[in-house]
């Protein structure tokens, strides 16, 4: 379980894990989806498309990656299906990776069975980026957006916007827009 505040790169990390597995295992089977997509697929399977095909799709892969774990809070039947899916992966020694906005211990609405299984694996917090990382992010975003930013401007943006990459991206977009006006 990877957890942390919004916009610190959890989704990018999950997508990179899937990409890495597919590349390293020459066509290795890995699926990335959000908890909402899992829930929607489960509900559609209950309403007619069939649970066996749903289960085969998600339990038949080498790696299952699910983003926004907190979305499952309060969804009892989906939680039960997820619990059985996790158990299937654990029995067969396959990997499942989750991302959430907080650690499993703070997701009490998932229920004790799910929380204990999640806590039984590796739980990692991702922090907001430090100054040097923010400086690198600003430089990369400026390069992608083809805007030249002097070193002192990059430093100012990186020192003032400390929470997440989306704020940095927004600042670079605004700087680009004002430089073209």
CSV table of N, CA, C and O in Angstrom, one decimal, residues 87-178:
chain,number,residue,atom,x,y,z
A,87,UNK,N,-7.2,-12.4,-1.1
A,87,UNK,CA,-6.9,-13.8,-0.6
A,87,UNK,C,-6.4,-14.7,-1.8
A,87,UNK,O,-5.5,-15.5,-1.6
A,88,UNK,N,-7.0,-14.6,-2.9
A,88,UNK,CA,-6.6,-15.3,-4.1
A,88,UNK,C,-5.2,-15.0,-4.4
A,88,UNK,O,-4.4,-15.9,-4.7
A,89,UNK,N,-4.8,-13.7,-4.5
A,89,UNK,CA,-3.5,-13.3,-4.8
A,89,UNK,C,-2.5,-13.8,-3.7
A,89,UNK,O,-1.4,-14.3,-4.0
A,90,UNK,N,-2.9,-13.7,-2.5
A,90,UNK,CA,-2.0,-14.2,-1.4
A,90,UNK,C,-1.7,-15.7,-1.5
A,90,UNK,O,-0.6,-16.1,-1.3
A,91,UNK,N,-2.8,-16.5,-1.7
A,91,UNK,CA,-2.6,-17.9,-1.8
A,91,UNK,C,-1.7,-18.3,-3.0
A,91,UNK,O,-0.9,-19.2,-2.9
A,92,UNK,N,-1.8,-17.6,-4.1
A,92,UNK,CA,-1.0,-17.9,-5.3
A,92,UNK,C,0.3,-17.1,-5.3
A,92,UNK,O,1.0,-17.1,-6.4
A,93,UNK,N,0.7,-16.4,-4.3
A,93,UNK,CA,1.9,-15.6,-4.2
A,93,UNK,C,2.1,-14.7,-5.3
A,93,UNK,O,3.2,-14.5,-5.8
A,94,UNK,N,1.0,-14.0,-5.7
A,94,UNK,CA,1.1,-13.0,-6.7
A,94,UNK,C,1.0,-11.6,-6.0
A,94,UNK,O,0.6,-11.5,-4.8
A,95,UNK,N,1.3,-10.6,-6.7
A,95,UNK,CA,1.3,-9.2,-6.1
A,95,UNK,C,0.1,-8.4,-6.4
A,95,UNK,O,-0.5,-8.5,-7.5
A,96,UNK,N,-0.3,-7.6,-5.4
A,96,UNK,CA,-1.4,-6.6,-5.6
A,96,UNK,C,-0.9,-5.4,-4.9
A,96,UNK,O,-0.3,-5.4,-3.8
A,97,UNK,N,-1.0,-4.2,-5.6
A,97,UNK,CA,-0.5,-3.0,-5.1
A,97,UNK,C,-1.7,-2.0,-5.0
A,97,UNK,O,-2.5,-1.9,-5.9
A,98,UNK,N,-1.8,-1.2,-3.9
A,98,UNK,CA,-2.8,-0.3,-3.7
A,98,UNK,C,-2.2,1.1,-3.5
A,98,UNK,O,-1.1,1.2,-3.0
A,99,UNK,N,-3.0,2.1,-3.8
A,99,UNK,CA,-2.7,3.5,-3.4
A,99,UNK,C,-3.9,4.1,-2.7
A,99,UNK,O,-5.0,3.8,-3.0
A,100,UNK,N,-3.6,4.9,-1.7
A,100,UNK,CA,-4.7,5.5,-0.9
A,100,UNK,C,-4.2,6.9,-0.4
A,100,UNK,O,-3.0,7.2,-0.4
A,101,UNK,N,-5.2,7.6,0.1
A,101,UNK,CA,-4.8,8.9,0.6
A,101,UNK,C,-4.4,8.9,2.1
A,101,UNK,O,-4.0,9.9,2.6
A,102,UNK,N,-4.5,7.7,2.7
A,102,UNK,CA,-4.1,7.6,4.1
A,102,UNK,C,-3.8,6.1,4.4
A,102,UNK,O,-4.1,5.2,3.6
A,103,UNK,N,-3.1,5.8,5.4
A,103,UNK,CA,-2.7,4.4,5.7
A,103,UNK,C,-3.9,3.5,6.0
A,103,UNK,O,-4.9,4.0,6.4
A,104,UNK,N,-3.8,2.2,5.8
A,104,UNK,CA,-4.9,1.3,6.1
A,104,UNK,C,-5.5,1.4,7.5
A,104,UNK,O,-6.7,1.3,7.6
A,105,UNK,N,-4.6,1.7,8.5
A,105,UNK,CA,-5.1,1.8,9.8
A,105,UNK,C,-6.1,2.9,10.0
A,105,UNK,O,-7.0,2.9,10.9
A,106,UNK,N,-6.1,3.9,9.1
A,106,UNK,CA,-7.0,5.0,9.2
A,106,UNK,C,-8.2,4.9,8.3
A,106,UNK,O,-9.0,5.8,8.1
A,107,UNK,N,-8.3,3.7,7.6
A,107,UNK,CA,-9.4,3.4,6.7
A,107,UNK,C,-10.3,2.4,7.4
A,107,UNK,O,-10.6,1.4,6.8
A,108,UNK,N,-10.8,2.8,8.6
A,108,UNK,CA,-11.6,1.9,9.4
A,108,UNK,C,-12.9,1.4,8.7
A,108,UNK,O,-13.4,0.3,9.0
A,109,UNK,N,-13.4,2.2,7.8
A,109,UNK,CA,-14.6,1.9,7.1
A,109,UNK,C,-14.4,0.7,6.1
A,109,UNK,O,-15.3,0.3,5.4
A,110,UNK,N,-13.1,0.3,5.9
A,110,UNK,CA,-12.9,-0.9,5.1
A,110,UNK,C,-13.1,-2.2,5.9
A,110,UNK,O,-13.2,-3.2,5.3
A,111,UNK,N,-13.2,-2.1,7.2
A,111,UNK,CA,-13.5,-3.2,8.0
A,111,UNK,C,-12.2,-3.9,8.4
A,111,UNK,O,-11.1,-3.8,7.8
A,112,UNK,N,-12.2,-4.6,9.5
A,112,UNK,CA,-11.0,-5.2,10.1
A,112,UNK,C,-10.3,-6.3,9.2
A,112,UNK,O,-9.1,-6.4,9.2
A,113,UNK,N,-11.1,-7.0,8.5
A,113,UNK,CA,-10.5,-8.1,7.6
A,113,UNK,C,-9.7,-7.5,6.5
A,113,UNK,O,-8.5,-7.9,6.3
A,114,UNK,N,-10.2,-6.5,5.8
A,114,UNK,CA,-9.4,-5.9,4.8
A,114,UNK,C,-8.2,-5.1,5.4
A,114,UNK,O,-7.1,-5.2,4.8
A,115,UNK,N,-8.4,-4.4,6.4
A,115,UNK,CA,-7.3,-3.6,7.0
A,115,UNK,C,-6.2,-4.5,7.5
A,115,UNK,O,-5.0,-4.1,7.2
A,116,UNK,N,-6.5,-5.6,8.1
A,116,UNK,CA,-5.4,-6.5,8.6
A,116,UNK,C,-4.6,-7.1,7.4
A,116,UNK,O,-3.4,-7.2,7.5
A,117,UNK,N,-5.3,-7.4,6.3
A,117,UNK,CA,-4.6,-8.0,5.2
A,117,UNK,C,-3.7,-6.9,4.5
A,117,UNK,O,-2.6,-7.2,4.1
A,118,UNK,N,-4.2,-5.7,4.4
A,118,UNK,CA,-3.4,-4.6,3.9
A,118,UNK,C,-2.2,-4.3,4.7
A,118,UNK,O,-1.1,-4.0,4.2
A,119,UNK,N,-2.4,-4.3,6.1
A,119,UNK,CA,-1.3,-4.0,7.0
A,119,UNK,C,-0.3,-5.1,7.0
A,119,UNK,O,0.8,-4.9,7.5
A,120,UNK,N,-0.7,-6.3,6.5
A,120,UNK,CA,0.2,-7.5,6.5
A,120,UNK,C,1.3,-7.4,5.4
A,120,UNK,O,2.2,-8.1,5.4
A,121,UNK,N,1.1,-6.5,4.5
A,121,UNK,CA,2.1,-6.3,3.4
A,121,UNK,C,2.9,-5.0,3.7
A,121,UNK,O,2.9,-4.5,4.8
A,122,UNK,N,3.6,-4.6,2.7
A,122,UNK,CA,4.4,-3.4,2.9
A,122,UNK,C,3.5,-2.1,2.8
A,122,UNK,O,2.7,-2.0,1.8
A,123,UNK,N,3.6,-1.2,3.7
A,123,UNK,CA,2.8,0.0,3.7
A,123,UNK,C,3.9,1.2,3.7
A,123,UNK,O,4.7,1.3,4.6
A,124,UNK,N,3.8,2.0,2.6
A,124,UNK,CA,4.7,3.1,2.4
A,124,UNK,C,4.0,4.4,2.3
A,124,UNK,O,3.1,4.5,1.5
A,125,UNK,N,4.6,5.4,3.0
A,125,UNK,CA,4.0,6.7,2.8
A,125,UNK,C,4.9,7.5,1.8
A,125,UNK,O,6.1,7.4,1.9
A,126,UNK,N,4.2,8.3,1.0
A,126,UNK,CA,4.9,9.2,0.1
A,126,UNK,C,4.7,10.6,0.6
A,126,UNK,O,3.5,11.0,0.8
A,127,UNK,N,5.8,11.3,0.8
A,127,UNK,CA,5.7,12.6,1.4
A,127,UNK,C,5.6,13.6,0.2
A,127,UNK,O,5.9,13.3,-0.9
A,128,UNK,N,5.2,14.8,0.6
A,128,UNK,CA,5.3,15.9,-0.4
A,128,UNK,C,6.8,16.1,-0.8
A,128,UNK,O,7.7,15.9,0.0
A,129,UNK,N,7.0,16.6,-2.0
A,129,UNK,CA,8.4,16.7,-2.5
A,129,UNK,C,9.2,17.7,-1.7
A,129,UNK,O,8.7,18.8,-1.4
A,130,UNK,N,10.5,17.4,-1.6
A,130,UNK,CA,11.4,18.4,-0.9
A,130,UNK,C,11.8,19.5,-1.9
A,130,UNK,O,11.4,19.4,-3.1
A,131,UNK,N,12.5,20.5,-1.5
A,131,UNK,CA,12.8,21.6,-2.3
A,131,UNK,C,13.6,21.2,-3.6
A,131,UNK,O,13.2,21.6,-4.7
A,132,UNK,N,14.6,20.4,-3.5
A,132,UNK,CA,15.3,19.9,-4.7
A,132,UNK,C,14.4,19.2,-5.7
A,132,UNK,O,14.6,19.4,-6.9
A,133,UNK,N,13.6,18.4,-5.2
A,133,UNK,CA,12.6,17.7,-6.1
A,133,UNK,C,11.7,18.6,-6.8
A,133,UNK,O,11.4,18.6,-8.0
A,134,UNK,N,11.2,19.6,-6.0
A,134,UNK,CA,10.3,20.6,-6.6
A,134,UNK,C,11.0,21.4,-7.6
A,134,UNK,O,10.4,21.7,-8.7
A,135,UNK,N,12.2,21.8,-7.4
A,135,UNK,CA,13.0,22.5,-8.3
A,135,UNK,C,13.1,21.7,-9.6
A,135,UNK,O,13.0,22.3,-10.7
A,136,UNK,N,13.4,20.4,-9.5
A,136,UNK,CA,13.5,19.5,-10.7
A,136,UNK,C,12.2,19.4,-11.4
A,136,UNK,O,12.1,19.4,-12.7
A,137,UNK,N,11.1,19.4,-10.7
A,137,UNK,CA,9.7,19.3,-11.3
A,137,UNK,C,9.4,20.6,-12.1
A,137,UNK,O,9.0,20.5,-13.2
A,138,UNK,N,9.7,21.7,-11.5
A,138,UNK,CA,9.5,23.0,-12.2
A,138,UNK,C,10.3,23.0,-13.5
A,138,UNK,O,9.8,23.4,-14.5
A,139,UNK,N,11.6,22.6,-13.4
A,139,UNK,CA,12.4,22.6,-14.6
A,139,UNK,C,11.9,21.7,-15.7
A,139,UNK,O,11.8,22.1,-16.9
A,140,UNK,N,11.4,20.5,-15.3
A,140,UNK,CA,10.9,19.6,-16.3
A,140,UNK,C,9.6,20.1,-16.9
A,140,UNK,O,9.3,20.0,-18.1
A,141,UNK,N,8.7,20.7,-16.0
A,141,UNK,CA,7.5,21.2,-16.5
A,141,UNK,C,7.7,22.4,-17.5
A,141,UNK,O,7.0,22.6,-18.5
A,142,UNK,N,8.6,23.3,-17.1
A,142,UNK,CA,9.0,24.4,-18.0
A,142,UNK,C,9.5,23.9,-19.3
A,142,UNK,O,9.1,24.4,-20.4
A,143,UNK,N,10.3,22.9,-19.3
A,143,UNK,CA,10.9,22.3,-20.5
A,143,UNK,C,9.7,21.7,-21.4
A,143,UNK,O,9.7,22.0,-22.6
A,144,UNK,N,8.8,21.0,-20.8
A,144,UNK,CA,7.7,20.4,-21.5
A,144,UNK,C,6.8,21.4,-22.1
A,144,UNK,O,6.2,21.2,-23.2
A,145,UNK,N,6.6,22.5,-21.4
A,145,UNK,CA,5.7,23.6,-21.9
A,145,UNK,C,6.4,24.6,-22.7
A,145,UNK,O,5.9,25.6,-23.1
A,146,UNK,N,7.7,24.3,-23.0
A,146,UNK,CA,8.6,25.2,-23.8
A,146,UNK,C,8.5,26.6,-23.3
A,146,UNK,O,8.4,27.6,-24.1
A,147,UNK,N,8.8,26.8,-22.0
A,147,UNK,CA,8.9,28.1,-21.5
A,147,UNK,C,10.2,28.2,-20.8
A,147,UNK,O,10.6,27.3,-20.0
A,148,UNK,N,10.9,29.3,-21.1
A,148,UNK,CA,12.2,29.5,-20.4
A,148,UNK,C,12.0,30.3,-19.1
A,148,UNK,O,11.5,31.4,-19.1
A,149,UNK,N,12.5,29.7,-18.1
A,149,UNK,CA,12.4,30.3,-16.7
A,149,UNK,C,13.8,30.5,-16.2
A,149,UNK,O,14.6,29.6,-16.1
A,150,UNK,N,14.1,31.7,-15.8
A,150,UNK,CA,15.4,32.0,-15.2
A,150,UNK,C,15.6,31.2,-13.9
A,150,UNK,O,14.5,30.8,-13.3
A,151,UNK,N,16.8,30.9,-13.5
A,151,UNK,CA,17.0,30.1,-12.3
A,151,UNK,C,16.3,30.7,-11.1
A,151,UNK,O,15.8,29.9,-10.2
A,152,UNK,N,16.4,32.0,-10.9
A,152,UNK,CA,15.8,32.6,-9.7
A,152,UNK,C,14.2,32.5,-9.7
A,152,UNK,O,13.6,32.3,-8.6
A,153,UNK,N,13.6,32.4,-10.9
A,153,UNK,CA,12.2,32.2,-10.9
A,153,UNK,C,11.8,30.8,-10.6
A,153,UNK,O,10.9,30.5,-9.8
A,154,UNK,N,12.6,29.8,-11.1
A,154,UNK,CA,12.4,28.4,-10.8
A,154,UNK,C,12.5,28.2,-9.3
A,154,UNK,O,11.7,27.6,-8.6
A,155,UNK,N,13.5,28.9,-8.7
A,155,UNK,CA,13.8,28.7,-7.3
A,155,UNK,C,12.7,29.3,-6.5
A,155,UNK,O,12.2,28.8,-5.4
A,156,UNK,N,12.1,30.5,-6.9
A,156,UNK,CA,11.0,31.1,-6.2
A,156,UNK,C,9.8,30.2,-6.2
A,156,UNK,O,9.2,30.0,-5.2
A,157,UNK,N,9.5,29.7,-7.4
A,157,UNK,CA,8.3,28.8,-7.5
A,157,UNK,C,8.5,27.6,-6.6
A,157,UNK,O,7.6,27.2,-5.8
A,158,UNK,N,9.6,27.0,-6.6
A,158,UNK,CA,9.9,25.8,-5.8
A,158,UNK,C,9.9,26.1,-4.3
A,158,UNK,O,9.5,25.2,-3.5
A,159,UNK,N,10.3,27.3,-4.0
A,159,UNK,CA,10.3,27.6,-2.5
A,159,UNK,C,9.0,28.0,-2.0
A,159,UNK,O,8.7,27.8,-0.8
A,160,UNK,N,8.1,28.5,-2.8
A,160,UNK,CA,6.8,29.0,-2.3
A,160,UNK,C,5.7,28.0,-2.4
A,160,UNK,O,4.8,28.0,-1.6
A,161,UNK,N,5.8,27.1,-3.4
A,161,UNK,CA,4.7,26.1,-3.6
A,161,UNK,C,5.3,24.8,-3.1
A,161,UNK,O,6.0,24.1,-3.8
A,162,UNK,N,4.9,24.4,-1.9
A,162,UNK,CA,5.6,23.3,-1.3
A,162,UNK,C,4.7,22.0,-1.1
A,162,UNK,O,5.3,21.0,-0.7
A,163,UNK,N,3.5,22.0,-1.5
A,163,UNK,CA,2.6,20.9,-1.2
A,163,UNK,C,2.6,19.8,-2.3
A,163,UNK,O,2.8,18.6,-1.9
A,164,UNK,N,2.5,20.1,-3.5
A,164,UNK,CA,2.3,19.1,-4.5
A,164,UNK,C,2.7,19.6,-5.9
A,164,UNK,O,2.7,20.8,-6.2
A,165,UNK,N,2.8,18.6,-6.8
A,165,UNK,CA,3.2,18.9,-8.2
A,165,UNK,C,2.2,19.7,-9.0
A,165,UNK,O,2.5,20.4,-9.9
A,166,UNK,N,0.9,19.5,-8.7
A,166,UNK,CA,-0.1,20.2,-9.5
A,166,UNK,C,0.0,21.7,-9.3
A,166,UNK,O,-0.3,22.4,-10.2
A,167,UNK,N,0.3,22.1,-8.1
A,167,UNK,CA,0.5,23.6,-7.8
A,167,UNK,C,1.6,24.1,-8.6
A,167,UNK,O,1.6,25.2,-9.2
A,168,UNK,N,2.7,23.3,-8.7
A,168,UNK,CA,3.9,23.7,-9.5
A,168,UNK,C,3.5,23.8,-11.0
A,168,UNK,O,3.9,24.7,-11.7
A,169,UNK,N,2.8,22.8,-11.4
A,169,UNK,CA,2.3,22.8,-12.9
A,169,UNK,C,1.5,24.0,-13.2
A,169,UNK,O,1.7,24.7,-14.2
A,170,UNK,N,0.6,24.3,-12.2
A,170,UNK,CA,-0.3,25.5,-12.4
A,170,UNK,C,0.5,26.8,-12.5
A,170,UNK,O,0.2,27.7,-13.3
A,171,UNK,N,1.5,26.9,-11.7
A,171,UNK,CA,2.4,28.1,-11.6
A,171,UNK,C,3.1,28.2,-13.0
A,171,UNK,O,3.2,29.3,-13.5
A,172,UNK,N,3.7,27.1,-13.5
A,172,UNK,CA,4.4,27.2,-14.7
A,172,UNK,C,3.4,27.6,-15.9
A,172,UNK,O,3.8,28.4,-16.7
A,173,UNK,N,2.2,27.0,-15.8
A,173,UNK,CA,1.2,27.4,-16.9
A,173,UNK,C,0.9,28.9,-16.8
A,173,UNK,O,0.8,29.5,-17.9
A,174,UNK,N,0.8,29.4,-15.6
A,174,UNK,CA,0.5,30.9,-15.5
A,174,UNK,C,1.6,31.7,-16.0
A,174,UNK,O,1.5,32.7,-16.6
A,175,UNK,N,2.8,31.3,-15.6
A,175,UNK,CA,4.0,32.0,-16.1
A,175,UNK,C,4.2,32.0,-17.6
A,175,UNK,O,4.5,33.0,-18.2
A,176,UNK,N,3.8,30.8,-18.2
A,176,UNK,CA,3.9,30.7,-19.6
A,176,UNK,C,2.8,31.7,-20.2
A,176,UNK,O,3.1,32.4,-21.2
A,177,UNK,N,1.7,31.7,-19.7
A,177,UNK,CA,0.6,32.5,-20.2
A,177,UNK,C,0.9,34.0,-20.1
A,177,UNK,O,0.7,34.8,-21.1
A,178,UNK,N,1.4,34.4,-19.0
A,178,UNK,CA,1.8,35.8,-18.8
A,178,UNK,C,3.0,36.2,-19.7
A,178,UNK,O,3.1,37.4,-20.1
